[in-house]
Amino acid sequence: MRVLFACMATVGHTYPLIPLASALRNAGHEVHFAVGEEMHPELERLGLRPFRPGLSFGEIYAGDIAPELERVLPDLVISGWSVPEVFREAKRRAFPVLWHGFGRMFDDGIGLARPDGGRHLDLCPPSLQNADFTDDRILLRPVPHATPGRVPERTHEKLVYVTFGTVFGTEELLATAVGDLGRLDAQIVVATPDRWLPQAEVIKQADVVVHHGGSGTMLTALAEGVPQVVLPRGADQFGNAEALVKAGAGVRPDAVGAEAVAQCVRLLLTDGRYREAAGLIADEISHMPSPEEVADRLAEVV
């Protein structure tokens, strides 16, 4: 089977698609990946045949993908939520097509057009999914992908990981978030745009994660049962923060300040109820179908 993936050229939109793409490739299928050139080195390393569609850089428009559909002639198109014109153009040209999510279904007004209709590969554990997202879904376990790197050596019994992603991690915000964390008896590991870390491996060691509410970081921490302090900055992050707080697996400070963040981290380090709630979601995620299991089923869709 020849499968064409397409998404926006950012880590947050590309990396969630990689586990299924790799599972399909490992199962002997021919995988192609339409995305901007920033993502090509990692996709090439994994053997996923990336190419830049048309004149696209981030978004992919119908005029970019139309000739590529006729060139690749895929048996199945998998369109990330961030590139709705790929889904619509594939459907218009009668190619079998699925959406691929990156987390909770987002509300209108965040800068992305909400996917309308069709069938979705859904990475979000059902207990956290947006209640008004009722489209047909294929559950797919969120498996974090990260480029290889060095994990900092452990120096304390407790470890707090701080990240604000590739878009929102400004020096000012990071300085505010970590300002009072040094007073805690814990190792503080900070990822910055200039000092990126193998996040999935770091989170496996973490006792608390402090972040912006991005879907990738949220799901990676939940899969490991790690409670979270969330400081949403935009996009889908406010909805993610609300869902985490409602589930009891995280807290959101009343204000973005060093003292408030430190108080929240201290709470999660000492109150086991948050880790227990996160552990319940981790168990839920572990029972979702793996990328390999879903890859085996996709032939039924074609």
Short mmCIF file of C-alpha atoms in Angstrom, two decimals:
data_model
loop_
_atom_site.label_atom_id
_atom_site.label_comp_id
_atom_site.label_asym_id
_atom_site.label_seq_id
_atom_site.Cartn_x
_atom_site.Cartn_y
_atom_site.Cartn_z
CA MET A 1 0.00 0.00 0.00
CA ARG A 2 1.25 3.49 -0.87
CA VAL A 3 0.43 6.03 1.86
CA LEU A 4 0.82 9.81 1.66
CA PHE A 5 1.05 11.80 4.91
CA ALA A 6 0.71 15.60 4.95
CA CYS A 7 0.93 18.19 7.71
CA MET A 8 2.17 21.63 8.70
CA ALA A 9 5.95 21.99 9.00
CA THR A 10 6.33 22.30 12.78
CA VAL A 11 7.45 19.81 15.40
CA GLY A 12 4.06 19.98 17.12
CA HIS A 13 2.20 19.03 13.95
CA THR A 14 4.71 16.69 12.27
CA TYR A 15 6.06 14.55 15.11
CA PRO A 16 2.65 13.16 16.20
CA LEU A 17 2.29 11.57 12.73
CA ILE A 18 5.71 9.89 12.73
CA PRO A 19 4.89 6.79 14.85
CA LEU A 20 2.12 5.64 12.50
CA ALA A 21 4.16 6.53 9.41
CA SER A 22 7.09 4.52 10.77
CA ALA A 23 4.82 1.59 11.66
CA LEU A 24 3.47 1.53 8.11
CA ARG A 25 6.98 1.69 6.65
CA ASN A 26 8.15 -1.10 8.97
CA ALA A 27 5.20 -3.23 7.83
CA GLY A 28 6.43 -2.97 4.23
CA HIS A 29 4.22 -0.15 2.96
CA GLU A 30 5.53 2.71 0.82
CA VAL A 31 5.30 5.96 2.79
CA HIS A 32 5.60 9.51 1.45
CA PHE A 33 5.45 12.70 3.55
CA ALA A 34 4.33 16.09 2.20
CA VAL A 35 5.68 18.80 4.50
CA GLY A 36 7.90 21.88 4.50
CA GLU A 37 11.65 21.45 4.32
CA GLU A 38 12.30 22.21 8.01
CA MET A 39 11.06 18.72 8.86
CA HIS A 40 12.91 16.87 6.10
CA PRO A 41 16.15 15.90 7.92
CA GLU A 42 14.37 13.89 10.62
CA LEU A 43 11.93 12.31 8.16
CA GLU A 44 14.77 11.39 5.82
CA ARG A 45 16.64 9.81 8.74
CA LEU A 46 13.59 7.62 9.32
CA GLY A 47 13.15 6.68 5.66
CA LEU A 48 9.77 8.42 5.25
CA ARG A 49 10.39 10.04 1.81
CA PRO A 50 9.66 13.70 2.62
CA PHE A 51 9.05 16.24 -0.11
CA ARG A 52 7.98 19.86 -0.24
CA PRO A 53 4.61 20.12 -1.99
CA GLY A 54 4.46 22.98 -4.48
CA LEU A 55 5.53 26.32 -3.01
CA SER A 56 4.43 25.50 0.53
CA PHE A 57 6.39 26.42 3.63
CA GLY A 58 3.98 25.83 6.52
CA GLU A 59 0.38 25.47 5.38
CA ILE A 60 -0.35 23.26 2.34
CA TYR A 61 -3.00 24.48 -0.09
CA ALA A 62 -5.05 22.62 -2.67
CA GLY A 63 -2.89 23.94 -5.49
CA ASP A 64 0.22 22.59 -3.77
CA ILE A 65 -1.04 19.08 -3.12
CA ALA A 66 -3.15 18.45 -6.25
CA PRO A 67 -0.25 17.62 -8.61
CA GLU A 68 1.46 15.57 -5.89
CA LEU A 69 -1.64 13.42 -5.46
CA GLU A 70 -1.58 12.61 -9.17
CA ARG A 71 2.19 12.01 -9.06
CA VAL A 72 2.25 9.73 -5.99
CA LEU A 73 -1.17 8.11 -6.62
CA PRO A 74 -1.55 7.03 -2.99
CA ASP A 75 -3.82 4.21 -1.91
CA LEU A 76 -4.47 6.22 1.26
CA VAL A 77 -3.94 9.86 2.25
CA ILE A 78 -3.48 10.78 5.92
CA SER A 79 -3.98 14.50 6.45
CA GLY A 80 -2.97 16.25 9.64
CA TRP A 81 -5.58 18.50 11.22
CA SER A 82 -3.35 21.47 10.35
CA VAL A 83 -3.75 21.06 6.56
CA PRO A 84 -7.49 20.83 5.83
CA GLU A 85 -7.07 21.62 2.13
CA VAL A 86 -5.14 18.37 1.71
CA PHE A 87 -8.08 16.41 3.12
CA ARG A 88 -10.60 18.24 0.94
CA GLU A 89 -8.53 17.96 -2.25
CA ALA A 90 -7.87 14.25 -1.72
CA LYS A 91 -11.57 13.66 -1.13
CA ARG A 92 -12.51 15.73 -4.20
CA ARG A 93 -10.19 13.59 -6.32
CA ALA A 94 -11.66 10.37 -4.84
CA PHE A 95 -8.55 9.26 -2.93
CA PRO A 96 -9.28 7.44 0.36
CA VAL A 97 -8.38 9.91 3.11
CA LEU A 98 -8.26 10.07 6.91
CA TRP A 99 -7.60 12.91 9.31
CA HIS A 100 -4.75 12.50 11.81
CA GLY A 101 -5.14 14.43 15.06
CA PHE A 102 -2.47 15.83 17.37
CA GLY A 103 -4.42 15.77 20.65
CA ARG A 104 -7.78 17.03 21.89
CA MET A 105 -10.09 18.41 19.24
CA PHE A 106 -9.69 22.16 19.51
CA ASP A 107 -12.38 24.80 19.68
CA ASP A 108 -13.01 27.32 16.92
CA GLY A 109 -11.04 30.55 17.01
CA ILE A 110 -7.50 29.30 17.70
CA GLY A 111 -6.11 30.06 14.24
CA LEU A 112 -6.81 26.66 12.67
CA ALA A 113 -9.92 25.63 10.78
CA ARG A 114 -11.62 22.88 12.76
CA PRO A 115 -11.84 19.65 10.71
CA ASP A 116 -15.35 19.06 9.47
CA GLY A 117 -16.54 15.52 8.78
CA GLY A 118 -14.56 12.48 7.76
CA ARG A 119 -12.89 9.83 9.88
CA HIS A 120 -10.13 10.63 12.36
CA LEU A 121 -7.08 8.88 13.76
CA ASP A 122 -7.48 10.11 17.33
CA LEU A 123 -4.49 10.34 19.70
CA CYS A 124 -6.46 11.68 22.66
CA PRO A 125 -7.54 9.31 25.45
CA PRO A 126 -11.35 9.32 25.42
CA SER A 127 -11.64 10.62 28.99
CA LEU A 128 -9.90 13.86 27.92
CA GLN A 129 -11.41 14.30 24.48
CA ASN A 130 -13.57 17.33 23.70
CA ALA A 131 -17.17 16.33 24.46
CA ASP A 132 -18.54 17.94 21.29
CA PHE A 133 -16.16 16.01 19.03
CA THR A 134 -18.49 13.29 17.79
CA ASP A 135 -16.99 12.44 14.37
CA ASP A 136 -16.08 8.83 13.55
CA ARG A 137 -12.72 8.01 15.15
CA ILE A 138 -10.04 5.33 15.13
CA LEU A 139 -8.22 5.40 18.46
CA LEU A 140 -4.43 5.54 18.13
CA ARG A 141 -2.11 5.41 21.12
CA PRO A 142 0.02 8.58 21.37
CA VAL A 143 3.65 7.47 21.16
CA PRO A 144 6.09 10.35 21.59
CA HIS A 145 8.77 10.88 18.98
CA ALA A 146 11.95 12.82 19.67
CA THR A 147 15.24 13.19 17.87
CA PRO A 148 18.08 11.38 19.67
CA GLY A 149 19.94 13.35 22.30
CA ARG A 150 21.60 13.29 25.70
CA VAL A 151 19.49 13.03 28.85
CA PRO A 152 20.92 15.11 31.72
CA GLU A 153 22.49 13.08 34.51
CA ARG A 154 20.23 12.67 37.54
CA THR A 155 21.38 14.72 40.56
CA HIS A 156 18.34 14.74 42.92
CA GLU A 157 15.65 12.34 44.04
CA LYS A 158 12.99 14.55 42.42
CA LEU A 159 13.14 15.98 38.90
CA VAL A 160 11.09 18.84 37.45
CA TYR A 161 11.12 19.30 33.69
CA VAL A 162 10.32 22.74 32.23
CA THR A 163 9.55 23.40 28.57
CA PHE A 164 7.49 25.87 26.57
CA GLY A 165 7.92 24.21 23.21
CA THR A 166 9.47 25.41 19.98
CA VAL A 167 7.17 28.43 19.54
CA PHE A 168 6.36 29.85 22.98
CA GLY A 169 9.64 29.28 24.85
CA THR A 170 10.79 32.89 25.19
CA GLU A 171 13.62 33.79 27.57
CA GLU A 172 11.25 35.97 29.61
CA LEU A 173 8.67 33.22 30.09
CA LEU A 174 11.28 30.60 30.96
CA ALA A 175 12.95 32.95 33.45
CA THR A 176 9.59 33.57 35.13
CA ALA A 177 8.71 29.88 35.26
CA VAL A 178 11.99 28.77 36.83
CA GLY A 179 12.59 31.85 38.99
CA ASP A 180 11.71 30.25 42.34
CA LEU A 181 12.12 26.57 41.47
CA GLY A 182 15.69 26.61 42.74
CA ARG A 183 14.30 26.77 46.28
CA LEU A 184 12.82 23.30 45.89
CA ASP A 185 14.74 20.16 46.76
CA ALA A 186 14.63 18.94 43.18
CA GLN A 187 16.64 18.85 39.98
CA ILE A 188 15.32 21.42 37.50
CA VAL A 189 15.81 20.50 33.83
CA VAL A 190 14.94 23.24 31.34
CA ALA A 191 14.54 22.86 27.58
CA THR A 192 14.94 26.02 25.52
CA PRO A 193 14.78 26.68 21.77
CA ASP A 194 18.61 26.73 21.84
CA ARG A 195 18.96 23.71 24.14
CA TRP A 196 16.56 21.05 22.98
CA LEU A 197 16.40 17.74 24.81
CA PRO A 198 15.07 14.25 24.00
CA GLN A 199 11.80 15.14 25.68
CA ALA A 200 10.22 11.70 25.86
CA GLU A 201 13.26 10.30 27.67
CA VAL A 202 13.46 13.23 30.10
CA ILE A 203 9.75 13.00 30.94
CA LYS A 204 10.15 9.31 31.80
CA GLN A 205 12.37 10.45 34.68
CA ALA A 206 10.30 13.49 35.70
CA ASP A 207 8.14 13.87 38.79
CA VAL A 208 6.46 17.06 37.51
CA VAL A 209 6.35 18.70 34.08
CA VAL A 210 5.89 22.48 33.75
CA HIS A 211 4.82 23.52 30.26
CA HIS A 212 2.64 25.63 27.99
CA GLY A 213 -0.13 23.11 27.42
CA GLY A 214 0.97 21.90 24.00
CA SER A 215 -0.67 18.64 23.00
CA GLY A 216 2.57 16.75 22.45
CA THR A 217 4.04 17.57 25.85
CA MET A 218 0.70 16.98 27.59
CA LEU A 219 0.18 13.53 26.05
CA THR A 220 3.81 12.48 26.59
CA ALA A 221 3.57 13.33 30.29
CA LEU A 222 0.19 11.65 30.65
CA ALA A 223 1.47 8.46 28.99
CA GLU A 224 4.09 8.31 31.76
CA GLY A 225 1.62 9.22 34.52
CA VAL A 226 3.40 12.49 35.33
CA PRO A 227 1.33 15.38 36.80
CA GLN A 228 1.65 18.77 35.12
CA VAL A 229 1.72 22.50 35.81
CA VAL A 230 0.28 24.24 32.76
CA LEU A 231 0.72 27.87 31.71
CA PRO A 232 -1.23 28.12 28.44
CA ARG A 233 -0.13 30.78 25.96
CA GLY A 234 -2.41 30.29 22.93
CA ALA A 235 -3.81 27.92 20.29
CA ASP A 236 -5.31 24.73 21.81
CA GLN A 237 -3.42 25.13 25.07
CA PHE A 238 -6.22 26.68 27.13
CA GLY A 239 -8.54 23.77 26.33
CA ASN A 240 -5.79 21.31 27.20
CA ALA A 241 -5.15 23.04 30.53
CA GLU A 242 -8.85 22.99 31.39
CA ALA A 243 -9.10 19.27 30.60
CA LEU A 244 -6.04 18.43 32.72
CA VAL A 245 -7.31 20.38 35.70
CA LYS A 246 -10.77 18.82 35.40
CA ALA A 247 -9.19 15.34 35.32
CA GLY A 248 -7.16 16.10 38.45
CA ALA A 249 -3.89 15.39 36.62
CA GLY A 250 -2.59 18.95 36.64
CA VAL A 251 -2.92 22.49 37.92
CA ARG A 252 -2.91 25.92 36.33
CA PRO A 253 -1.45 28.81 38.36
CA ASP A 254 -3.73 31.76 39.00
CA ALA A 255 -0.98 34.02 37.67
CA VAL A 256 2.15 33.61 35.56
CA GLY A 257 4.69 34.36 38.26
CA ALA A 258 7.71 32.64 39.77
CA GLU A 259 6.14 32.19 43.21
CA ALA A 260 2.85 30.86 41.81
CA VAL A 261 4.63 28.32 39.60
CA ALA A 262 6.84 27.14 42.46
CA GLN A 263 3.81 26.71 44.73
CA CYS A 264 2.08 24.58 42.10
CA VAL A 265 5.17 22.42 41.59
CA ARG A 266 5.52 21.93 45.35
CA LEU A 267 1.86 20.88 45.52
CA LEU A 268 2.30 18.24 42.81
CA LEU A 269 5.47 16.92 44.41
CA THR A 270 3.77 16.42 47.77
CA ASP A 271 0.12 15.61 47.03
CA GLY A 272 -0.10 12.11 45.59
CA ARG A 273 -3.64 12.58 44.29
CA TYR A 274 -2.37 14.33 41.17
CA ARG A 275 0.03 11.52 40.29
CA GLU A 276 -2.74 9.01 40.96
CA ALA A 277 -5.07 10.82 38.53
CA ALA A 278 -2.31 11.03 35.92
CA GLY A 279 -1.65 7.32 36.42
CA LEU A 280 -5.26 6.48 35.62
CA ILE A 281 -4.95 8.30 32.29
CA ALA A 282 -1.61 6.57 31.64
CA ASP A 283 -3.39 3.24 32.06
CA GLU A 284 -6.11 4.39 29.65
CA ILE A 285 -3.48 5.36 27.08
CA SER A 286 -1.67 2.03 27.44
CA HIS A 287 -4.85 0.23 26.38
CA MET A 288 -5.32 2.29 23.21
CA PRO A 289 -4.31 0.50 19.97
CA SER A 290 -0.61 0.91 19.17
CA PRO A 291 0.62 2.43 15.89
CA GLU A 292 1.56 -1.07 14.73
CA GLU A 293 -1.94 -2.39 15.46
CA VAL A 294 -3.57 0.53 13.67
CA ALA A 295 -1.19 0.17 10.71
CA ASP A 296 -2.35 -3.43 10.31
CA ARG A 297 -5.98 -2.26 10.20
CA LEU A 298 -5.63 0.60 7.73
CA ALA A 299 -5.84 -1.67 4.69
CA GLU A 300 -9.50 -2.13 5.65
CA VAL A 301 -10.06 1.60 5.08
CA VAL A 302 -8.86 1.54 1.46
#
